Amino acid sequence: MSIAPPFLVKICGLSTPETLRAALDGGADMIGLVFHPKSPRFITLERAVELAAIARGKAEIVALTVDWTEKQTTELVEALNPDWLQLHGRETPEQTAALRRASGRRVMKALGVAEAGDLAAIAAYRDVADRILLDAKPPKDAAFPGGHGRPFDWTVLADLDPGLPFMLGGGLDPANVAEAIRVNRPAGVDVSSGVESAVGVKDPARIVEFIAAARKAAAAVQEGLTA
């Protein structure tokens, strides 16, 4: 399994101009805006449009939705003009393909992972999503999807198809992202709670620290592969 350049860093759940600028100044490739009302990182469309205006041309804008209809999705795309849709719910492969067609946007499908058997779902999405995000499965009683700040057992990815350029999320933070990259060699990493000072409150310093650690680790892995 190898890292295919360019390595991507995504900061998700941004909600203020200050933290967005920290992500941009730190060199984030993608910024995520959350539209799931139950998430502590939920923002209104009005705020999202303001943030997108700051980010446009500097990083790719990702709109995160959970089990939305085609109508909801196309209306969001018309208002926000994101570069990507991140589908973080129970969207089937058929629904994923339909949303991709209707929106005219690239689609990232998040799949929850807790054990090796969860990886079987990847096959059905590879041809209908532009990118796969492997995230930690939420607790059974969770009110919203995502890793909830907890990494999954990365050893389950040992038998993953080395040709799959996936992004890795779930419990990543400035302290463990280098190890995650070294062990898993993803094409990119996605962080949200790992760069927060409190639930839903991003920390600009942690954002910059995370991006720097991820870039350094990815460069070291790539250098080792080409040496």
Tab-separated table of C-alpha atoms in Angstrom:
chain	number	residue	atom	x	y	z
A	1	MET	CA	0.000	0.000	0.000
A	2	SER	CA	1.517	3.350	-0.977
A	3	ILE	CA	0.673	7.022	-0.696
A	4	ALA	CA	-0.267	8.507	-4.053
A	5	PRO	CA	0.710	12.182	-4.254
A	6	PRO	CA	-0.581	14.735	-3.652
A	7	PHE	CA	-1.372	13.798	-0.062
A	8	LEU	CA	-4.611	15.438	1.122
A	9	VAL	CA	-5.427	16.960	4.498
A	10	LYS	CA	-9.047	17.765	5.292
A	11	ILE	CA	-10.206	19.782	8.290
A	12	CYS	CA	-13.890	19.088	8.884
A	13	GLY	CA	-16.547	20.773	10.981
A	14	LEU	CA	-15.264	24.328	10.631
A	15	SER	CA	-17.672	27.020	11.745
A	16	THR	CA	-15.840	30.339	12.194
A	17	PRO	CA	-13.709	32.564	9.952
A	18	GLU	CA	-10.852	32.401	12.486
A	19	THR	CA	-10.585	28.619	12.465
A	20	LEU	CA	-11.162	28.445	8.720
A	21	ARG	CA	-8.263	30.831	8.134
A	22	ALA	CA	-6.085	28.745	10.432
A	23	ALA	CA	-6.835	25.729	8.241
A	24	LEU	CA	-6.119	27.664	5.066
A	25	ASP	CA	-2.946	29.282	6.401
A	26	GLY	CA	-1.787	25.903	7.664
A	27	GLY	CA	-2.146	24.434	4.185
A	28	ALA	CA	-5.306	22.328	4.352
A	29	ASP	CA	-6.387	20.933	0.986
A	30	MET	CA	-10.056	20.488	1.902
A	31	ILE	CA	-12.385	22.137	4.393
A	32	GLY	CA	-15.577	20.461	5.573
A	33	LEU	CA	-18.880	22.178	6.367
A	34	VAL	CA	-21.394	20.095	8.306
A	35	PHE	CA	-25.110	20.230	7.496
A	36	HIS	CA	-26.342	17.543	9.889
A	37	PRO	CA	-28.493	19.308	12.539
A	38	LYS	CA	-27.699	16.772	15.273
A	39	SER	CA	-23.966	17.372	14.977
A	40	PRO	CA	-22.299	19.844	17.368
A	41	ARG	CA	-20.492	21.143	14.277
A	42	PHE	CA	-23.676	21.959	12.357
A	43	ILE	CA	-23.767	25.345	10.645
A	44	THR	CA	-26.490	27.188	8.801
A	45	LEU	CA	-26.434	27.604	5.058
A	46	GLU	CA	-25.922	31.339	5.518
A	47	ARG	CA	-22.791	30.815	7.601
A	48	ALA	CA	-21.565	28.149	5.201
A	49	VAL	CA	-21.845	30.539	2.255
A	50	GLU	CA	-19.769	33.098	4.182
A	51	LEU	CA	-17.073	30.557	4.959
A	52	ALA	CA	-17.067	29.155	1.433
A	53	ALA	CA	-16.421	32.639	0.073
A	54	ILE	CA	-13.263	32.822	2.199
A	55	ALA	CA	-12.071	29.349	1.235
A	56	ARG	CA	-12.900	29.338	-2.468
A	57	GLY	CA	-9.814	29.057	-4.609
A	58	LYS	CA	-7.638	28.255	-1.579
A	59	ALA	CA	-9.003	24.827	-0.590
A	60	GLU	CA	-11.681	22.476	-1.861
A	61	ILE	CA	-15.050	22.955	-0.175
A	62	VAL	CA	-16.757	19.810	1.097
A	63	ALA	CA	-20.438	19.795	2.122
A	64	LEU	CA	-21.203	17.004	4.591
A	65	THR	CA	-24.758	15.671	4.570
A	66	VAL	CA	-26.514	12.679	6.102
A	67	ASP	CA	-29.189	10.789	4.169
A	68	TRP	CA	-30.351	13.749	2.088
A	69	THR	CA	-32.688	13.567	-0.878
A	70	GLU	CA	-31.729	14.574	-4.387
A	71	LYS	CA	-33.854	17.715	-4.032
A	72	GLN	CA	-32.157	18.773	-0.804
A	73	THR	CA	-28.750	18.070	-2.293
A	74	THR	CA	-29.269	19.961	-5.539
A	75	GLU	CA	-30.651	22.956	-3.641
A	76	LEU	CA	-27.557	22.971	-1.432
A	77	VAL	CA	-25.265	22.767	-4.436
A	78	GLU	CA	-27.031	25.687	-6.111
A	79	ALA	CA	-26.704	27.838	-2.991
A	80	LEU	CA	-23.212	26.839	-1.836
A	81	ASN	CA	-21.405	25.595	-4.953
A	82	PRO	CA	-19.201	23.106	-3.083
A	83	ASP	CA	-16.469	21.128	-4.793
A	84	TRP	CA	-17.434	17.900	-3.037
A	85	LEU	CA	-20.327	16.224	-1.303
A	86	GLN	CA	-19.460	14.028	1.665
A	87	LEU	CA	-22.162	11.451	2.275
A	88	HIS	CA	-21.958	10.421	5.893
A	89	GLY	CA	-25.192	8.515	6.383
A	90	ARG	CA	-26.646	5.215	5.247
A	91	GLU	CA	-26.752	6.122	1.573
A	92	THR	CA	-26.825	3.007	-0.580
A	93	PRO	CA	-24.571	2.647	-3.618
A	94	GLU	CA	-27.611	3.426	-5.791
A	95	GLN	CA	-28.401	6.563	-3.802
A	96	THR	CA	-24.774	7.607	-3.883
A	97	ALA	CA	-24.708	7.323	-7.667
A	98	ALA	CA	-27.980	9.241	-7.961
A	99	LEU	CA	-26.758	12.091	-5.773
A	100	ARG	CA	-23.541	12.264	-7.744
A	101	ARG	CA	-25.464	12.541	-11.016
A	102	ALA	CA	-28.055	15.001	-9.717
A	103	SER	CA	-25.546	17.308	-8.064
A	104	GLY	CA	-22.841	17.240	-10.711
A	105	ARG	CA	-20.290	17.176	-7.902
A	106	ARG	CA	-17.619	14.736	-6.847
A	107	VAL	CA	-18.737	12.524	-3.999
A	108	MET	CA	-16.870	11.196	-0.990
A	109	LYS	CA	-18.633	8.299	0.725
A	110	ALA	CA	-17.857	7.726	4.388
A	111	LEU	CA	-17.926	4.126	5.583
A	112	GLY	CA	-17.784	3.195	9.245
A	113	VAL	CA	-15.182	0.643	10.267
A	114	ALA	CA	-14.944	-1.349	13.485
A	115	GLU	CA	-13.754	-4.744	12.245
A	116	ALA	CA	-12.329	-6.338	9.107
A	117	GLY	CA	-15.754	-7.426	7.886
A	118	ASP	CA	-16.824	-3.796	7.521
A	119	LEU	CA	-14.405	-3.380	4.630
A	120	ALA	CA	-16.571	-5.582	2.413
A	121	ALA	CA	-18.860	-2.594	1.824
A	122	ILE	CA	-16.120	-0.767	-0.076
A	123	ALA	CA	-16.551	-2.833	-3.226
A	124	ALA	CA	-20.101	-1.629	-3.824
A	125	TYR	CA	-19.077	2.046	-3.616
A	126	ARG	CA	-15.802	2.136	-5.539
A	127	ASP	CA	-17.467	2.812	-8.890
A	128	VAL	CA	-20.132	5.234	-7.659
A	129	ALA	CA	-18.040	7.443	-5.340
A	130	ASP	CA	-15.014	9.486	-6.298
A	131	ARG	CA	-13.360	8.856	-2.953
A	132	ILE	CA	-13.835	6.549	0.016
A	133	LEU	CA	-13.420	7.831	3.579
A	134	LEU	CA	-12.836	5.138	6.167
A	135	ASP	CA	-14.078	6.440	9.501
A	136	ALA	CA	-14.645	4.876	12.894
A	137	LYS	CA	-18.107	3.455	13.455
A	138	PRO	CA	-20.090	5.596	15.906
A	139	PRO	CA	-21.341	4.123	19.192
A	140	LYS	CA	-24.685	2.352	18.838
A	141	ASP	CA	-26.509	5.057	20.809
A	142	ALA	CA	-24.844	7.967	18.977
A	143	ALA	CA	-27.044	10.842	17.832
A	144	PHE	CA	-24.894	11.542	14.784
A	145	PRO	CA	-22.432	9.605	12.583
A	146	GLY	CA	-18.651	9.769	12.614
A	147	GLY	CA	-15.853	8.523	14.793
A	148	HIS	CA	-16.738	10.609	17.854
A	149	GLY	CA	-13.063	11.215	18.532
A	150	ARG	CA	-12.119	7.555	18.773
A	151	PRO	CA	-9.856	5.739	16.305
A	152	PHE	CA	-10.708	2.258	15.103
A	153	ASP	CA	-8.290	-0.659	15.072
A	154	TRP	CA	-6.073	0.189	12.113
A	155	THR	CA	-4.765	-3.367	11.847
A	156	VAL	CA	-8.025	-4.335	10.119
A	157	LEU	CA	-6.815	-2.386	7.078
A	158	ALA	CA	-3.846	-4.689	6.560
A	159	ASP	CA	-5.605	-6.621	3.788
A	160	LEU	CA	-7.130	-3.582	2.117
A	161	ASP	CA	-6.659	-3.366	-1.651
A	162	PRO	CA	-3.351	-1.463	-2.068
A	163	GLY	CA	-4.779	0.184	-5.165
A	164	LEU	CA	-7.546	1.955	-3.235
A	165	PRO	CA	-6.700	5.640	-2.637
A	166	PHE	CA	-8.754	6.093	0.531
A	167	MET	CA	-8.895	8.854	3.101
A	168	LEU	CA	-8.622	7.978	6.783
A	169	GLY	CA	-10.626	9.512	9.617
A	170	GLY	CA	-11.793	8.587	13.077
A	171	GLY	CA	-10.033	9.764	16.216
A	172	LEU	CA	-7.043	11.354	14.522
A	173	ASP	CA	-5.232	14.188	16.300
A	174	PRO	CA	-1.833	15.937	16.167
A	175	ALA	CA	-0.295	13.253	18.393
A	176	ASN	CA	-1.343	10.135	16.477
A	177	VAL	CA	-1.711	11.236	12.860
A	178	ALA	CA	1.913	10.454	11.994
A	179	GLU	CA	1.525	6.868	13.217
A	180	ALA	CA	-1.786	6.530	11.378
A	181	ILE	CA	-0.136	7.591	8.137
A	182	ARG	CA	2.898	5.357	8.662
A	183	VAL	CA	0.779	2.287	9.383
A	184	ASN	CA	-2.066	2.777	6.913
A	185	ARG	CA	-0.576	4.883	4.104
A	186	PRO	CA	-3.831	6.589	3.154
A	187	ALA	CA	-4.142	9.065	0.313
A	188	GLY	CA	-5.277	11.652	2.840
A	189	VAL	CA	-6.507	12.246	6.378
A	190	ASP	CA	-9.672	13.823	7.746
A	191	VAL	CA	-9.907	15.367	11.221
A	192	SER	CA	-12.609	17.098	13.217
A	193	SER	CA	-12.781	16.544	16.979
A	194	GLY	CA	-9.035	15.919	17.159
A	195	VAL	CA	-8.337	19.604	16.585
A	196	GLU	CA	-10.879	20.936	19.073
A	197	SER	CA	-10.462	22.482	22.523
A	198	ALA	CA	-14.055	21.546	23.409
A	199	VAL	CA	-16.814	19.678	21.594
A	200	GLY	CA	-17.523	21.568	18.387
A	201	VAL	CA	-14.946	24.290	19.147
A	202	LYS	CA	-11.963	24.206	16.810
A	203	ASP	CA	-8.534	25.232	18.124
A	204	PRO	CA	-6.480	27.177	15.537
A	205	ALA	CA	-3.168	26.052	17.033
A	206	ARG	CA	-4.170	22.380	16.972
A	207	ILE	CA	-5.341	22.733	13.367
A	208	VAL	CA	-1.940	24.047	12.288
A	209	GLU	CA	-0.141	21.414	14.378
A	210	PHE	CA	-2.200	18.617	12.836
A	211	ILE	CA	-1.576	19.721	9.262
A	212	ALA	CA	2.169	20.055	9.863
A	213	ALA	CA	2.391	16.616	11.483
A	214	ALA	CA	0.423	15.006	8.666
A	215	ARG	CA	2.525	16.631	5.946
A	216	LYS	CA	5.777	15.599	7.638
A	217	ALA	CA	4.624	12.003	8.067
A	218	ALA	CA	3.328	11.687	4.515
A	219	ALA	CA	6.583	13.073	3.137
A	220	ALA	CA	8.600	10.598	5.202
A	221	VAL	CA	6.530	7.652	3.955
A	222	GLN	CA	6.806	8.793	0.355
A	223	GLU	CA	10.543	9.322	0.689
A	224	GLY	CA	10.935	5.839	2.093
A	225	LEU	CA	8.976	4.345	-0.794
A	226	THR	CA	11.046	6.107	-3.447
A	227	ALA	CA	14.457	5.775	-1.788
